[in-house]
Short mmCIF file of C-alpha atoms in Angstrom, two decimals:
data_model
loop_
_atom_site.label_atom_id
_atom_site.label_comp_id
_atom_site.label_asym_id
_atom_site.label_seq_id
_atom_site.Cartn_x
_atom_site.Cartn_y
_atom_site.Cartn_z
CA MET A 1 48.18 25.75 51.32
CA VAL A 2 48.09 22.08 52.36
CA ASN A 3 49.56 19.68 49.78
CA GLY A 4 48.96 16.44 51.73
CA PRO A 5 48.80 14.91 55.15
CA LYS A 6 51.52 15.87 57.55
CA ALA A 7 52.28 14.30 60.90
CA LEU A 8 51.91 16.59 63.86
CA ASN A 9 55.28 16.82 65.54
CA ASP A 10 55.55 17.48 69.23
CA GLU A 11 58.27 20.04 68.52
CA ASP A 12 56.06 21.96 66.09
CA ASP A 13 55.01 25.30 67.61
CA THR A 14 52.05 25.79 65.27
CA PHE A 15 49.56 24.79 67.95
CA LEU A 16 49.52 25.29 71.68
CA PRO A 17 49.71 22.09 73.76
CA SER A 18 46.04 22.31 74.67
CA GLU A 19 45.17 22.78 71.01
CA LYS A 20 47.25 19.81 70.03
CA GLU A 21 45.45 17.59 72.54
CA THR A 22 42.05 18.83 71.39
CA LEU A 23 43.05 18.22 67.77
CA LYS A 24 44.19 14.67 68.54
CA LYS A 25 40.96 13.92 70.37
CA SER A 26 38.87 15.37 67.51
CA MET A 27 40.77 13.31 64.92
CA THR A 28 40.35 10.15 67.00
CA LEU A 29 36.62 10.84 67.32
CA MET A 30 36.26 11.49 63.58
CA ARG A 31 38.17 8.30 62.79
CA GLN A 32 35.89 6.28 65.06
CA LEU A 33 32.76 7.84 63.59
CA LEU A 34 34.01 7.03 60.07
CA MET A 35 34.72 3.43 61.04
CA ASP A 36 31.25 3.11 62.63
CA ALA A 37 29.60 4.53 59.48
CA GLN A 38 31.54 2.14 57.26
CA ALA A 39 30.50 -0.83 59.40
CA LYS A 40 26.84 0.20 59.25
CA ILE A 41 26.98 0.63 55.48
CA LEU A 42 28.52 -2.83 55.05
CA LYS A 43 25.80 -4.33 57.26
CA MET A 44 23.09 -2.54 55.27
CA MET A 45 24.57 -3.84 52.03
CA ASP A 46 24.57 -7.37 53.36
CA ASP A 47 21.00 -7.03 54.62
CA ASN A 48 19.92 -5.69 51.19
CA LYS A 49 21.54 -8.66 49.44
CA GLN A 50 19.69 -11.07 51.71
CA LEU A 51 16.38 -9.23 51.12
CA ALA A 52 16.95 -9.27 47.36
CA LEU A 53 17.52 -13.02 47.48
CA ARG A 54 14.30 -13.53 49.44
CA ILE A 55 12.34 -11.34 47.04
CA ASP A 56 13.80 -13.21 44.06
CA GLY A 57 12.77 -16.50 45.63
CA ALA A 58 9.25 -15.21 46.22
CA ILE A 59 9.00 -13.97 42.65
CA GLN A 60 10.23 -17.29 41.26
CA SER A 61 7.76 -19.15 43.47
CA ALA A 62 4.90 -16.91 42.28
CA SER A 63 5.99 -17.33 38.66
CA GLN A 64 5.94 -21.14 39.07
CA GLU A 65 2.51 -20.91 40.66
CA VAL A 66 1.27 -18.84 37.73
CA THR A 67 2.65 -21.42 35.27
CA ASN A 68 0.97 -24.25 37.12
CA LEU A 69 -2.35 -22.47 37.22
CA ARG A 70 -2.13 -21.62 33.53
CA SER A 71 -1.63 -25.28 32.71
CA GLU A 72 -4.55 -26.20 35.00
CA LEU A 73 -6.70 -23.61 33.26
CA THR A 74 -5.71 -24.95 29.86
CA ALA A 75 -6.53 -28.54 30.90
CA THR A 76 -9.92 -27.39 32.23
CA SER A 77 -10.59 -25.51 29.03
CA ARG A 78 -9.77 -28.62 26.98
CA ARG A 79 -12.06 -30.70 29.18
CA LEU A 80 -14.87 -28.19 28.71
CA ALA A 81 -14.31 -28.29 24.97
CA GLU A 82 -14.51 -32.13 25.03
CA ILE A 83 -17.75 -32.01 26.99
CA SER A 84 -19.27 -29.39 24.74
CA ALA A 85 -18.20 -31.37 21.62
CA SER A 86 -21.18 -33.63 22.17
CA GLU A 87 -23.55 -30.62 22.09
CA PRO A 88 -24.74 -28.90 18.87
CA THR A 89 -22.29 -26.70 17.00
CA THR A 90 -23.85 -23.35 17.82
CA ILE A 91 -23.83 -24.03 21.55
CA MET A 92 -20.20 -25.17 21.28
CA GLU A 93 -19.20 -21.91 19.56
CA ASN A 94 -20.94 -19.90 22.24
CA ASN A 95 -19.21 -21.92 24.95
CA GLN A 96 -15.80 -21.41 23.36
CA HIS A 97 -16.26 -17.67 23.21
CA ASN A 98 -17.54 -17.63 26.75
CA THR A 99 -14.73 -19.94 27.90
CA GLN A 100 -12.06 -17.65 26.42
CA GLY A 101 -13.59 -14.63 28.11
CA GLU A 102 -13.83 -16.54 31.37
CA GLU A 103 -10.23 -17.72 31.10
CA GLU A 104 -9.01 -14.19 30.68
CA PHE A 105 -11.21 -12.98 33.52
CA PHE A 106 -10.17 -15.75 35.92
CA PHE A 107 -6.54 -15.35 35.00
CA SER A 108 -6.76 -11.57 35.58
CA VAL A 109 -8.41 -12.11 38.96
CA PHE A 110 -5.90 -14.79 39.88
CA PHE A 111 -2.96 -12.64 38.84
CA PHE A 112 -4.33 -9.69 40.88
CA PHE A 113 -4.56 -11.83 44.02
CA LEU A 114 -1.23 -13.44 43.33
CA MET A 115 0.47 -10.02 43.11
CA GLN A 116 -1.31 -8.87 46.26
CA SER A 117 0.02 -11.93 48.03
CA LEU A 118 3.52 -11.30 46.69
CA TYR A 119 3.43 -7.67 47.82
CA PHE A 120 2.31 -8.79 51.24
CA LYS A 121 5.16 -11.26 51.44
CA VAL A 122 7.70 -8.65 50.38
CA PHE A 123 6.22 -6.18 52.90
CA CYS A 124 6.49 -8.73 55.71
CA VAL A 125 10.08 -9.53 54.73
CA CYS A 126 10.96 -5.85 54.79
CA LEU A 127 9.67 -5.50 58.33
#
C-alpha cells in the first residue's frame, strides 16, 4: 500500500536499473504533458474571458440601439397623432389602433433583424 510520494533512491533494489530509467523518463513525460495541458487550459480561459467581454459589448450596443429606435418610434407615433388630430375623431381612433399595431409589428421585425445581426456578430467573433 502506498501512503504518499516516495523518492526513488539509487540504492533501492525494487527496480532494475533499466526499469528505473524508464520510470524516470515516463514521469518526466507525464509532468511535461500535465504542464502543457495546464498552459492550454489557462489560454482557453483567457480567450473565453475576452470573448465574453466582446459579446457583452455587442449586447450592450444592441440594447442601446433598441432603446434609440424605441424612442424614435415613440416620437414618430406622437407626430402621427398630432397630424391625425386635425382629422375627424373616428379616423383618429382608427389611426391610433392601426398605429399601435404597426408599432408592435415594426418593433418585432426590427428586433428580429437586430438579434440576427447580433448572432452574426457573435458567430464571427467565435471564428
